[in-house]
Structure formats: C-alpha cells, structure tokens
Coordinates of C-alpha atoms and ligand atoms in Angstrom, one line a residue:
X1 CA 56.6 -55.5 -23.8
X2 CA 56.7 -54.1 -27.4
X3 CA 53.4 -52.7 -28.5
X4 CA 53.1 -52.1 -32.2
X5 CA 50.6 -49.5 -33.2
X6 CA 50.2 -49.7 -37.0
X7 CA 48.5 -46.9 -38.9
X8 CA 48.0 -46.4 -42.6
X9 CA 51.5 -45.6 -44.0
X10 CA 53.0 -45.4 -40.5
X11 CA 54.7 -47.7 -38.1
X12 CA 55.0 -46.4 -34.6
X13 CA 56.5 -48.6 -31.9
X14 CA 56.3 -47.9 -28.3
X15 CA 57.8 -49.7 -25.4
X16 CA 55.1 -49.6 -22.8
X17 CA 57.4 -50.5 -19.9
X18 CA 59.8 -47.7 -20.9
X19 CA 56.9 -45.3 -21.2
X20 CA 55.9 -46.1 -17.6
X21 CA 59.5 -45.6 -16.4
X22 CA 59.8 -42.2 -17.9
X23 CA 56.4 -41.0 -17.0
X24 CA 57.5 -41.2 -13.3
X25 CA 60.9 -39.8 -14.1
X26 CA 61.4 -36.2 -14.2
X27 CA 62.4 -33.5 -16.4
X28 CA 58.9 -32.3 -15.8
X29 CA 59.0 -32.6 -12.0
X30 CA 62.4 -30.9 -11.9
X31 CA 61.3 -28.0 -14.0
X32 CA 58.0 -27.7 -12.2
X33 CA 59.9 -27.8 -8.8
X34 CA 62.2 -25.0 -9.9
X35 CA 59.4 -22.9 -11.2
X36 CA 57.5 -23.4 -7.9
X37 CA 60.5 -21.6 -6.3
X38 CA 60.9 -18.9 -8.9
X39 CA 57.3 -17.9 -9.6
X40 CA 56.3 -16.5 -6.2
X41 CA 59.5 -14.4 -6.1
X42 CA 58.8 -13.0 -9.6
X43 CA 55.1 -12.4 -8.7
X44 CA 56.2 -10.3 -5.7
X45 CA 58.6 -8.4 -7.9
X46 CA 55.9 -7.6 -10.4
X47 CA 53.4 -6.6 -7.6
X48 CA 55.9 -4.2 -6.2
X49 CA 56.8 -2.7 -9.6
X50 CA 53.1 -2.2 -10.4
X51 CA 52.2 -0.7 -7.0
X52 CA 55.2 1.7 -7.0
X53 CA 55.6 2.5 -10.7
X54 CA 52.4 1.4 -12.3
X55 CA 51.6 5.0 -13.3
X56 CA 55.0 5.5 -15.2
X57 CA 54.4 6.0 -18.9
X58 CA 56.2 3.8 -21.4
X59 CA 55.8 6.5 -24.1
X60 CA 53.3 8.1 -26.4
X61 CA 51.5 6.4 -29.2
X62 CA 51.1 8.3 -32.4
X63 CA 48.6 8.0 -35.2
X64 CA 51.4 6.9 -37.5
X65 CA 52.1 4.0 -35.1
X66 CA 48.4 3.1 -34.9
X67 CA 48.3 2.7 -38.7
X68 CA 51.8 1.4 -38.9
X69 CA 51.6 -2.0 -37.3
X70 CA 52.3 -0.6 -33.8
X71 CA 56.1 -0.5 -34.5
X72 CA 58.0 0.6 -31.4
X73 CA 54.9 0.7 -29.1
X74 CA 56.0 -0.7 -25.8
X75 CA 52.9 -2.4 -24.4
X76 CA 53.7 -6.1 -23.9
X77 CA 55.5 -8.0 -21.1
X78 CA 57.5 -11.0 -22.2
X79 CA 59.9 -12.5 -19.7
X80 CA 61.7 -15.0 -21.9
X81 CA 63.7 -12.8 -24.3
X82 CA 64.4 -9.2 -25.4
X83 CA 65.3 -8.0 -28.9
X84 CA 67.8 -5.1 -29.3
X85 CA 67.7 -3.5 -32.7
X86 CA 71.5 -3.5 -33.0
X87 CA 72.6 -6.4 -30.9
X88 CA 69.8 -8.9 -31.8
X89 CA 68.0 -11.3 -29.5
X90 CA 69.0 -12.2 -26.0
X91 CA 67.4 -15.2 -24.3
X92 CA 67.1 -14.3 -20.6
X93 CA 70.0 -11.9 -21.0
X94 CA 72.3 -14.1 -23.0
X95 CA 73.2 -13.3 -26.6
X96 CA 73.2 -16.2 -29.1
X97 CA 77.0 -16.5 -29.3
X98 CA 77.0 -16.7 -25.5
X99 CA 74.3 -19.3 -25.5
X100 CA 76.1 -21.4 -28.1
X101 CA 79.0 -21.4 -25.8
X102 CA 77.3 -21.9 -22.4
X103 CA 74.4 -24.2 -23.0
X104 CA 74.9 -27.9 -22.4
X105 CA 75.9 -29.7 -25.6
X106 CA 74.6 -32.9 -27.0
X107 CA 77.0 -35.8 -26.5
X108 CA 79.8 -35.8 -29.0
X109 CA 78.5 -32.6 -30.6
X110 CA 79.5 -28.9 -30.6
X111 CA 75.9 -27.8 -30.7
X112 CA 73.7 -27.1 -27.7
X113 CA 70.6 -29.2 -26.8
X114 CA 67.4 -27.3 -27.8
X115 CA 65.7 -28.7 -24.7
X116 CA 68.2 -26.7 -22.6
X117 CA 66.8 -23.5 -24.3
X118 CA 63.3 -24.4 -23.0
X119 CA 64.7 -24.8 -19.4
X120 CA 66.5 -21.4 -19.8
X121 CA 63.6 -19.6 -21.2
X122 CA 61.3 -20.8 -18.4
X123 CA 63.7 -20.4 -15.4
X124 CA 66.2 -17.8 -16.5
X125 CA 68.9 -20.3 -15.6
X126 CA 71.3 -22.3 -17.8
X127 CA 70.6 -25.9 -17.0
X128 CA 73.2 -28.5 -16.2
X129 CA 73.7 -31.4 -18.7
X130 CA 71.7 -33.7 -16.5
X131 CA 68.8 -31.3 -16.2
X132 CA 68.7 -31.0 -20.0
X133 CA 69.0 -34.7 -20.4
X134 CA 66.1 -35.3 -18.1
X135 CA 64.1 -33.0 -20.3
X136 CA 65.2 -35.0 -23.4
X137 CA 63.8 -38.2 -21.8
X138 CA 60.6 -36.4 -20.7
X139 CA 60.0 -35.1 -24.3
X140 CA 60.7 -38.6 -25.7
X141 CA 58.4 -40.2 -23.2
X142 CA 55.5 -38.0 -24.2
X143 CA 56.1 -38.1 -28.0
X144 CA 53.3 -40.5 -29.1
X145 CA 50.5 -38.9 -31.0
X146 CA 46.9 -39.7 -30.2
X147 CA 45.4 -42.2 -32.7
X148 CA 43.0 -39.5 -34.1
X149 CA 45.9 -37.2 -34.9
X150 CA 47.6 -40.0 -36.8
X151 CA 44.4 -40.7 -38.7
X152 CA 43.9 -37.0 -39.4
X153 CA 47.4 -36.6 -40.8
X154 CA 47.0 -39.7 -42.9
X155 CA 43.7 -38.5 -44.4
X156 CA 44.5 -34.8 -44.9
X157 CA 45.1 -33.9 -48.6
X158 CA 48.8 -34.3 -49.4
X159 CA 48.8 -31.1 -51.4
X160 CA 47.6 -29.0 -48.4
X161 CA 50.5 -26.9 -47.3
X162 CA 52.6 -28.6 -44.5
X163 CA 52.0 -25.6 -42.2
X164 CA 48.2 -26.0 -42.6
X165 CA 48.6 -29.7 -41.8
X166 CA 50.6 -28.9 -38.7
X167 CA 48.2 -26.3 -37.5
X168 CA 45.2 -28.6 -38.0
X169 CA 47.0 -31.4 -36.1
X170 CA 47.9 -29.0 -33.2
X171 CA 44.4 -27.7 -33.0
X172 CA 43.0 -31.2 -32.9
X173 CA 45.5 -32.2 -30.3
X174 CA 43.6 -30.1 -27.8
X175 CA 41.5 -33.2 -27.1
X176 CA 44.5 -34.0 -24.8
X177 CA 44.6 -30.7 -23.0
X178 CA 44.9 -31.1 -19.2
X179 CA 44.4 -27.4 -18.7
X180 CA 41.1 -27.4 -20.6
X181 CA 39.8 -30.5 -18.7
X182 CA 40.8 -29.1 -15.3
X183 CA 39.4 -25.6 -16.2
X184 CA 36.1 -27.2 -17.1
X185 CA 35.9 -28.9 -13.7
X186 CA 36.9 -25.7 -11.9
X187 CA 40.5 -24.6 -11.4
X188 CA 42.0 -21.9 -9.2
X189 CA 43.7 -19.1 -11.1
X190 CA 46.9 -19.7 -9.1
X191 CA 47.0 -23.3 -10.5
X192 CA 46.6 -22.4 -14.2
X193 CA 50.4 -22.3 -14.9
X194 CA 51.0 -25.9 -13.8
X195 CA 48.5 -27.3 -16.3
X196 CA 49.8 -25.0 -19.0
X197 CA 53.3 -26.2 -18.3
X198 CA 52.2 -29.9 -18.5
X199 CA 50.3 -29.3 -21.8
X200 CA 53.2 -27.3 -23.2
X201 CA 55.6 -30.2 -22.5
X202 CA 53.2 -32.6 -24.1
X203 CA 52.9 -30.4 -27.2
X204 CA 56.6 -29.8 -27.6
X205 CA 57.1 -33.5 -27.3
X206 CA 54.6 -34.3 -30.0
X207 CA 55.5 -31.6 -32.5
X208 CA 58.5 -33.5 -34.1
X209 CA 56.4 -36.6 -34.6
X210 CA 53.6 -34.6 -36.2
X211 CA 56.1 -32.7 -38.3
X212 CA 57.9 -35.8 -39.4
X213 CA 54.6 -37.6 -40.3
X214 CA 53.7 -34.6 -42.5
X215 CA 57.2 -34.7 -44.1
X216 CA 57.2 -38.5 -44.6
X217 CA 53.6 -38.5 -45.9
X218 CA 54.0 -35.6 -48.3
X219 CA 57.5 -36.1 -49.6
X220 CA 58.6 -39.7 -48.8
X221 CA 57.1 -43.2 -48.3
X222 CA 54.8 -42.4 -45.4
X223 CA 56.9 -44.6 -43.0
X224 CA 58.3 -43.1 -39.8
X225 CA 60.8 -44.6 -37.3
X226 CA 60.1 -45.0 -33.6
X227 CA 61.2 -42.4 -31.0
X228 CA 64.4 -43.6 -29.2
X229 CA 64.1 -42.9 -25.5
X230 CA 67.8 -42.7 -25.1
X231 CA 68.2 -39.9 -27.6
X232 CA 67.9 -36.2 -27.4
X233 CA 65.1 -34.1 -29.0
X234 CA 67.0 -33.1 -32.2
X235 CA 68.4 -36.5 -32.7
X236 CA 65.0 -38.0 -32.5
X237 CA 63.5 -35.4 -34.8
X238 CA 66.3 -35.9 -37.4
X239 CA 65.8 -39.6 -37.4
X240 CA 61.9 -39.3 -37.5
X241 CA 62.4 -37.2 -40.6
X242 CA 64.6 -39.9 -42.0
X243 CA 68.1 -38.3 -41.7
X244 CA 71.0 -40.3 -40.2
X245 CA 73.8 -37.9 -41.0
X246 CA 75.2 -36.5 -37.7
X247 CA 76.0 -33.3 -39.6
X248 CA 72.2 -32.9 -40.3
X249 CA 71.4 -33.4 -36.6
X250 CA 74.0 -30.8 -35.5
X251 CA 72.6 -28.3 -38.0
X252 CA 69.1 -29.1 -36.7
X253 CA 70.2 -28.5 -33.1
X254 CA 71.5 -25.1 -34.1
X255 CA 68.3 -24.4 -36.1
X256 CA 66.0 -25.3 -33.2
X257 CA 68.1 -23.2 -30.7
X258 CA 68.2 -20.0 -32.8
X259 CA 64.6 -20.0 -34.0
X260 CA 63.1 -20.6 -30.5
X261 CA 62.3 -17.1 -29.3
X262 CA 62.3 -13.5 -30.6
X263 CA 60.6 -11.5 -27.7
X264 CA 56.9 -11.0 -27.6
X265 CA 55.8 -8.7 -30.4
X266 CA 56.5 -10.9 -33.5
X267 CA 53.4 -12.4 -35.0
X268 CA 53.7 -16.0 -33.8
X269 CA 54.6 -15.0 -30.2
X270 CA 52.1 -12.3 -30.0
X271 CA 49.3 -14.4 -31.4
X272 CA 50.1 -17.3 -29.0
X273 CA 50.0 -14.9 -26.1
X274 CA 46.8 -13.1 -27.3
X275 CA 44.8 -16.4 -27.9
X276 CA 46.2 -17.8 -24.7
X277 CA 44.9 -14.7 -22.8
X278 CA 41.4 -15.9 -23.6
X279 CA 42.4 -19.0 -21.6
X280 CA 42.3 -21.1 -24.8
X281 CA 44.5 -24.0 -24.0
X282 CA 48.2 -24.2 -25.2
X283 CA 47.2 -26.3 -28.2
X284 CA 44.7 -23.8 -29.5
X285 CA 47.0 -20.9 -28.6
X286 CA 50.0 -22.3 -30.4
X287 CA 48.0 -23.4 -33.4
X288 CA 47.0 -19.7 -33.8
X289 CA 50.7 -18.8 -33.5
X290 CA 51.5 -21.3 -36.2
X291 CA 49.0 -19.8 -38.5
X292 CA 50.8 -16.4 -38.1
X293 CA 54.1 -18.1 -38.7
X294 CA 52.8 -19.4 -42.0
X295 CA 52.6 -15.9 -43.4
X296 CA 55.3 -14.8 -46.1
X297 CA 56.4 -11.8 -44.1
X298 CA 57.1 -13.9 -41.1
X299 CA 58.1 -17.6 -40.9
X300 CA 57.2 -18.5 -44.5
X301 CA 60.0 -16.2 -45.6
X302 CA 62.4 -19.2 -45.3
X303 CA 60.4 -21.0 -48.0
X304 CA 60.1 -17.9 -50.1
X305 CA 63.9 -17.4 -50.0
X306 CA 64.5 -20.7 -51.7
X307 CA 61.9 -20.0 -54.3
X308 CA 63.5 -16.6 -54.9
X309 CA 66.9 -18.2 -55.2
X310 CA 65.6 -20.6 -57.8
X311 CA 64.2 -17.7 -59.9
X312 CA 67.6 -16.0 -59.4
X313 CA 69.5 -19.0 -60.7
X314 CA 67.2 -19.3 -63.7
X315 CA 67.9 -15.6 -64.6
X316 CA 71.6 -16.2 -64.0
X317 CA 71.8 -19.2 -66.4
X318 CA 75.4 -20.0 -67.3
X319 CA 76.7 -16.5 -66.6
X320 CA 79.6 -16.3 -64.2
X321 CA 78.6 -14.9 -60.7
X322 CA 80.0 -11.4 -60.5
X323 CA 78.7 -8.6 -58.3
X324 CA 77.6 -6.7 -61.3
X325 CA 75.5 -9.6 -62.7
X326 CA 74.1 -10.3 -59.2
X327 CA 73.1 -6.7 -58.9
X328 CA 71.4 -6.7 -62.2
X329 CA 69.3 -9.8 -61.4
X330 CA 68.4 -8.6 -57.9
X331 CA 67.1 -5.3 -59.4
X332 CA 65.2 -7.2 -62.1
X333 CA 63.5 -9.4 -59.4
X334 CA 62.7 -6.4 -57.3
X335 CA 60.7 -5.0 -60.2
X336 CA 58.4 -8.0 -60.2
X337 CA 58.4 -9.1 -56.6
X338 CA 57.2 -7.0 -53.6
X339 CA 60.1 -7.8 -51.4
X340 CA 63.5 -9.6 -51.3
X341 CA 62.6 -12.4 -48.9
X342 CA 65.1 -12.9 -46.0
X343 CA 66.0 -9.2 -45.9
X344 CA 64.7 -6.5 -43.6
X345 CA 63.1 -6.7 -40.2
X346 CA 60.5 -4.8 -38.2
X347 CA 62.9 -4.3 -35.2
X348 CA 66.5 -5.3 -36.2
X349 CA 68.7 -2.6 -37.8
X350 CA 71.8 -4.7 -38.4
X351 CA 72.5 -8.2 -39.7
X352 CA 70.5 -10.7 -37.7
X353 CA 72.8 -12.6 -35.3
X354 CA 70.8 -15.7 -36.2
X355 CA 72.0 -15.2 -39.8
X356 CA 75.5 -14.8 -38.6
X357 CA 75.4 -18.0 -36.5
X358 CA 74.3 -19.9 -39.5
X359 CA 76.9 -18.3 -41.7
X360 CA 79.6 -19.3 -39.2
X361 CA 78.3 -22.9 -39.3
X362 CA 78.3 -22.9 -43.1
X363 CA 81.9 -21.4 -43.2
X364 CA 83.0 -24.3 -41.0
X365 CA 81.0 -27.2 -42.5
X366 CA 80.1 -26.3 -46.1
X367 CA 82.4 -23.5 -47.3
X368 CA 82.5 -24.7 -50.9
X369 CA 78.7 -25.4 -51.3
X370 CA 77.5 -23.4 -54.3
X371 CA 74.3 -22.2 -52.6
X372 CA 76.3 -20.9 -49.7
X373 CA 78.6 -19.0 -52.1
X374 CA 75.5 -17.5 -53.7
X375 CA 73.9 -16.5 -50.4
X376 CA 77.3 -15.0 -49.4
X377 CA 77.5 -12.8 -52.6
X378 CA 73.9 -11.7 -52.1
X379 CA 74.9 -10.6 -48.6
X380 CA 77.5 -8.3 -50.2
X381 CA 75.1 -7.0 -52.8
X382 CA 71.5 -6.8 -51.6
X383 CA 71.9 -4.4 -48.6
X384 CA 73.4 -1.7 -50.9
X385 CA 70.5 -2.1 -53.4
X386 CA 67.9 -1.9 -50.6
X387 CA 69.6 1.1 -49.2
X388 CA 69.7 2.8 -52.6
X389 CA 66.0 2.0 -53.1
X390 CA 65.4 3.9 -49.9
X391 CA 62.3 2.1 -48.6
X392 CA 63.4 -0.7 -46.2
X393 CA 64.4 0.6 -42.8
X394 CA 66.7 -2.3 -42.4
X395 CA 68.5 -3.6 -45.5
X396 CA 70.3 -6.4 -43.7
X397 CA 69.5 -10.2 -43.9
X398 CA 67.4 -11.9 -41.3
X399 CA 67.4 -15.5 -40.1
X400 CA 65.4 -16.7 -43.1
X401 CA 67.9 -15.6 -45.7
X402 CA 70.2 -18.4 -44.6
X403 CA 68.4 -21.4 -43.1
X404 CA 67.1 -22.9 -46.3
X405 CA 70.5 -23.5 -47.9
X406 CA 71.8 -25.3 -44.8
X407 CA 68.8 -27.7 -45.1
X408 CA 69.4 -28.0 -48.9
X409 CA 73.0 -29.0 -48.3
X410 CA 72.0 -31.8 -45.9
X411 CA 69.4 -33.1 -48.3
X412 CA 66.1 -31.6 -46.9
X413 CA 65.3 -30.1 -50.3
X414 CA 61.6 -29.4 -50.0
X415 CA 61.2 -25.6 -49.3
X416 CA 57.5 -25.8 -48.4
X417 CA 58.4 -27.9 -45.4
X418 CA 60.9 -25.3 -44.0
X419 CA 58.4 -23.3 -42.0
X420 CA 57.3 -26.4 -40.2
X421 CA 60.8 -26.7 -38.7
X422 CA 60.5 -23.1 -37.6
X423 CA 57.2 -24.0 -36.1
X424 CA 58.7 -26.8 -34.0
X425 CA 61.4 -24.6 -32.7
X426 CA 59.2 -21.5 -32.0
X427 CA 57.1 -23.7 -29.6
X428 CA 60.0 -23.6 -27.1
X429 CA 59.8 -19.8 -26.7
X430 CA 56.1 -19.1 -27.1
X431 CA 55.0 -21.9 -24.8
X432 CA 57.5 -20.9 -22.1
X433 CA 56.0 -17.4 -22.3
X434 CA 52.5 -18.8 -22.1
X435 CA 53.5 -20.5 -18.8
X436 CA 54.7 -17.2 -17.5
X437 CA 51.6 -15.4 -18.7
X438 CA 49.4 -17.7 -16.6
X439 CA 51.9 -17.7 -13.7
X440 CA 51.8 -13.9 -13.5
X441 CA 48.0 -14.0 -13.9
X442 CA 48.0 -11.7 -17.0
X443 CA 44.5 -10.8 -18.0
X444 CA 42.5 -11.1 -21.2
X445 CA 44.3 -8.9 -23.8
X446 CA 42.0 -6.3 -25.1
X447 CA 43.5 -3.1 -26.5
X448 CA 41.4 -0.2 -27.6
X449 CA 40.8 0.5 -31.3
X450 CA 39.6 3.6 -33.0
X451 CA 38.1 4.4 -36.4
X452 CA 39.6 7.0 -38.8
X453 CA 36.5 9.1 -38.1
X454 CA 37.2 9.0 -34.4
X455 CA 40.9 9.8 -35.0
X456 CA 39.9 12.8 -37.1
X457 CA 37.6 13.9 -34.4
X458 CA 40.3 13.6 -31.8
X459 CA 42.9 15.6 -33.7
X460 CA 40.4 18.4 -34.6
X461 CA 39.2 18.6 -31.0
X462 CA 42.5 18.4 -29.2
Ligands
CMX1 N1 62.7 -6.1 -49.9 C1 62.0 -5.0 -50.5 N2 61.4 -4.1 -49.9 C2 61.4 -4.2 -48.5 C3 62.1 -5.2 -47.8 C4 62.7 -6.2 -48.6 N3 63.3 -7.2 -48.0 N4 61.9 -5.0 -46.5 C5 61.1 -3.9 -46.4 N5 60.8 -3.4 -47.6 C6 59.9 -2.3 -47.9 C7 58.5 -2.6 -47.3 O1 57.8 -3.5 -48.1 C8 57.9 -1.2 -47.2 O2 57.5 -0.9 -48.4 P1 56.1 -0.1 -48.6 O3 56.3 1.2 -47.9 O4 56.0 0.1 -50.1 O5 55.0 -0.9 -48.0 C9 59.1 -0.4 -46.8 O6 60.3 -1.1 -47.2 C10 59.3 -0.1 -45.3 O7 59.3 -1.3 -44.6 P2 60.1 -1.5 -43.2 O8 59.5 -0.5 -42.3 O9 61.5 -1.4 -43.4 O10 59.7 -3.0 -42.8 P3 58.5 -3.5 -41.9 O11 58.8 -3.3 -40.5 O12 57.2 -2.9 -42.4 O13 58.5 -5.0 -42.3 C11 59.5 -7.1 -42.9 C12 59.5 -5.9 -41.9 C13 60.4 -8.2 -42.3 C14 58.0 -7.6 -43.0 C15 60.0 -6.6 -44.2 O14 61.4 -6.2 -44.1 C16 59.9 -7.7 -45.3 O15 58.9 -7.8 -45.9 N6 61.0 -8.5 -45.5 C17 61.0 -9.6 -46.4 C18 60.2 -10.8 -45.8 C19 61.0 -11.4 -44.7 O16 62.2 -11.7 -44.8 N7 60.4 -11.7 -43.6 C20 61.0 -12.5 -42.5 C21 61.3 -11.7 -41.2 C22 61.8 -12.5 -40.1 C23 60.8 -13.5 -39.6 O17 59.8 -13.0 -39.0 O18 60.9 -14.7 -39.8

C-alpha cells in the first residue's frame, strides 16, 4: 500500500509494506549481534589494562597547555580512529588510501559505501558487501522524519543558517529516543549501548532527509523525492538533494567516507562524547556536536573557503593567474582576515590525506575545472606564505580547502550548506564512538579547572 504523507512544500512517500519488511530485516541485528561478541572481549581487555597499568602516566600537563586549548594532552579514549600528525587519520588502523581500496564499493562505482565505514568504526572489521548492503536497507527503512520535525523544518526561518536548522531538527528528534525512554523506565548500565546503537542508526538514517529538506526549502522549490529502499545511503542522499548525476553521487560517497571520523579530540567528536557522558541521548549529544562543527575554525571552514575564494577572484579580476599574483593577493587577504581558511590544523603537520584524496578525485574527474586549478596553485603558494609568516604550526591544507570546489563542480553551489554535508558524515564516527562510550561504561566527563589565581599560587608554592 502506498501511503502519501503530504506536508507543506514536501511530498514524502512511504511504502508501508516495504517498511515492515525492512524493519524485521537486519543490518541492525547483524551489527548488534557482532557487537555482542566483540564488546565483552574489549571490556575484559580494558579491565586488565586498567588493573595492571592504570597508574601509568600519559604525560605531564603544562600551564601553557591549560591555556592553549589542551593541545597534545592525552586524556581521552576513542576506539574508532587515531590521528597521526604526519600520516593523518586511520580508521581502526586503516589509512584513507587503504580504506578506499578495501571497503566494499557501491554497485557500478569506484567509491566505497559510507555505510561500510559505520560498520568498520563500530566493529573494527571491514564488512562484506552484503553486510554493508544490509545496512543500506536498514538506513533507508528508518529514514522517515517524524511529522513534528517536518513541521519544524517547514516553519523555521529560511534565512536561519542551515547548520542551525539541522541542529534544531536533531535536538527535537530526541522525542524518538529509545534510550531516553528506556532510561526513564529504568535501564541496567550494561544495556545502555544497545539503545544508543538503535538511536544512532535511527539518527544516521534520518539525517540525509533532514539535510535535504533544509537544502530544498532554503535553496530550491521545497519539494523532496522519496527514499528508495533499493538504493544505498549516498545514492538516496544525492537524489533527496535533487542530484541525479552519478558523478555527484560518487563524489558524495567519497565525501561521506573521508569526513566521518577524526579521532576524539576535535570539537564535534569531543562535544558529542562530553554531552553523551551526561547520559543525554544520542540526538542531544550529536546536536551539541553539530553546534561545534558549525564554528569557522572547525567544520564551517568549508563554507569560509568558498567565500574566501570569491574574495580572491574579485581581487584577481582579469589578471592572469601567476604565482606572483596569487602570492600578492593571499598576502593582501591575510592583512584583513584572521586566517586563511582550509589551511592549518591543531594536530596534523603535513598535507591532510583527506585533501589528497579529494585532489586525486579532481585530477581524475575534473582536471580542467578552473576552481580546481585555482585551488591547486594556492596549494603551491600558501604553505610558503604561512611558513614565512611564522605563526601557524602547520602551513599545509586540511580537508576543508578542497571539498567546496568539488561540490561547486557538480552544481551544489551554495557554500552555507556545505557544513551540513560534513554534519551528516561526522555522525558515522561520533555516534559509533558514543556506542563504545556506553559499552565500556565510561563515566560522566568532569575534568578539573583552575583559576589564574590558583595557578599563580601553585607555581609560587611548588
Ligand atoms: N591562516 C593564518 N593564520 C593561521 C592559520 C591559517 N590558516 N592557521 C593557524 N594560524 C595562526 C593561528 O591563528 C595562531 O595565531 P595567533 O597566535 O595570533 O592566535 C597561530 O597561527 C598558531 O596557531 P596553530 O597553533 O598553528 O593552530 P591551532 O592549533 O591553534 O588552530 C586551526 C588550528 C585549524 C584552528 C587553525 O590552523 C586555523 O584557524 N585554520 C583555518 C581554519 C580552518 O581551516 N579550520 C578547519 C580545520 C579542519 C576542521 O576541523 O574541519
């Protein structure tokens, strides 16, 4: 039976019989089953590590670090990925080039299925194609938004930033939290992770629909297609946004894979972990993470890069692009702007491999695109300038220096939507970590703070 749910500006269709079929099917059961085997083993490992080596110091913390954003302070445990300053991110031990090679690919595509990243981050294992495909179906089957979220997104001011709209929608989705409901009734601590997993899968499933509604409402005609239960996550996301070019979908797959996780200390991951530690449900925890991602020094940098490139082009005018001219304009912009967006990183000390994956994609699919040529010449010029300026510890480009121009090439030309795409992808890593936080029974996070007065007292009395 075809049930048509009509909302202001939106047409959502759902096949109730298909929904029933997939709700008993089981990307979810398969993933939960595997975690039921893995979690007790890991818990034992952690118990032994703590009992034998719990006293081992991970290093001193200096006053400089306390004032300096806690750079380099090793005080968090995140199972899903580890970031090396020189080598870049490894998801469960795999570098990005390894992952692009090993993860199951979408049918007829050279790019991996982002759903396989969720499986990997949760279990530490590369899933088979059929395991990833079961997750595609699971995500599609849970994609419908509750009516009050549709209403909220249709009534929210269209000029509110898309990230604020997404964060508001995710916060309000906590009406659906199975964790919050079970907790209110009384839930054993050892059971927390199951509900957090269930909520996380629901949220990951619904994010593309919420994001696409925001895109279609703010920038297009407010109409949105139906989710296709036979398609994978990125294919559905692309068509909900209104793109039918297979090149766009492939680029989106790459985008969703490389933005998914960046260990635990970055603002979005750390915030999700911190808020989740208060046993706020996954919706509330991830909405907090999204609010952090919306800052210009973090995820919003992908929007800022495009705005910066526009200013650059205005100053360039009709002049030919030479290294000398590019240098001159970059220096001029540095005088008026605090930072060159897309360059530098709090941990990385070389070019971000996420940048390099996108560069490789562009070299293959859009080598003659003018914006790609511009980004490439900036890559030759900006690091020298930042090095000569002598402030930035890392003069090399990060992920955000490249992503916007890929989106521009395929026709997604609205920069203030870019961080929303980052927000959909980052859910895969932060929510996988949240499941592990609860599986390992990590407590409320509550570090100690000191005042300047207290620090002065400590140094003069030590
Ligand atoms: N352009 C100009 N100056 C820069 C710079 C850049 N791209 N990156 C760092 N600096 C400056 C800092 O502003 C700081 O200056 P002050 O001492 O005057 O405050 C100095 O160099 C030292 O900073 P740092 O130790 O190298 O960098 P941090 O660890 O403090 O910050 C980051 C890292 C990413 C916030 C910073 O490099 C930056 O602002 N980059 C531009 C914004 C950006 O691309 N953010 C996205 C990061 C990736 C992501 O999370 O999505």
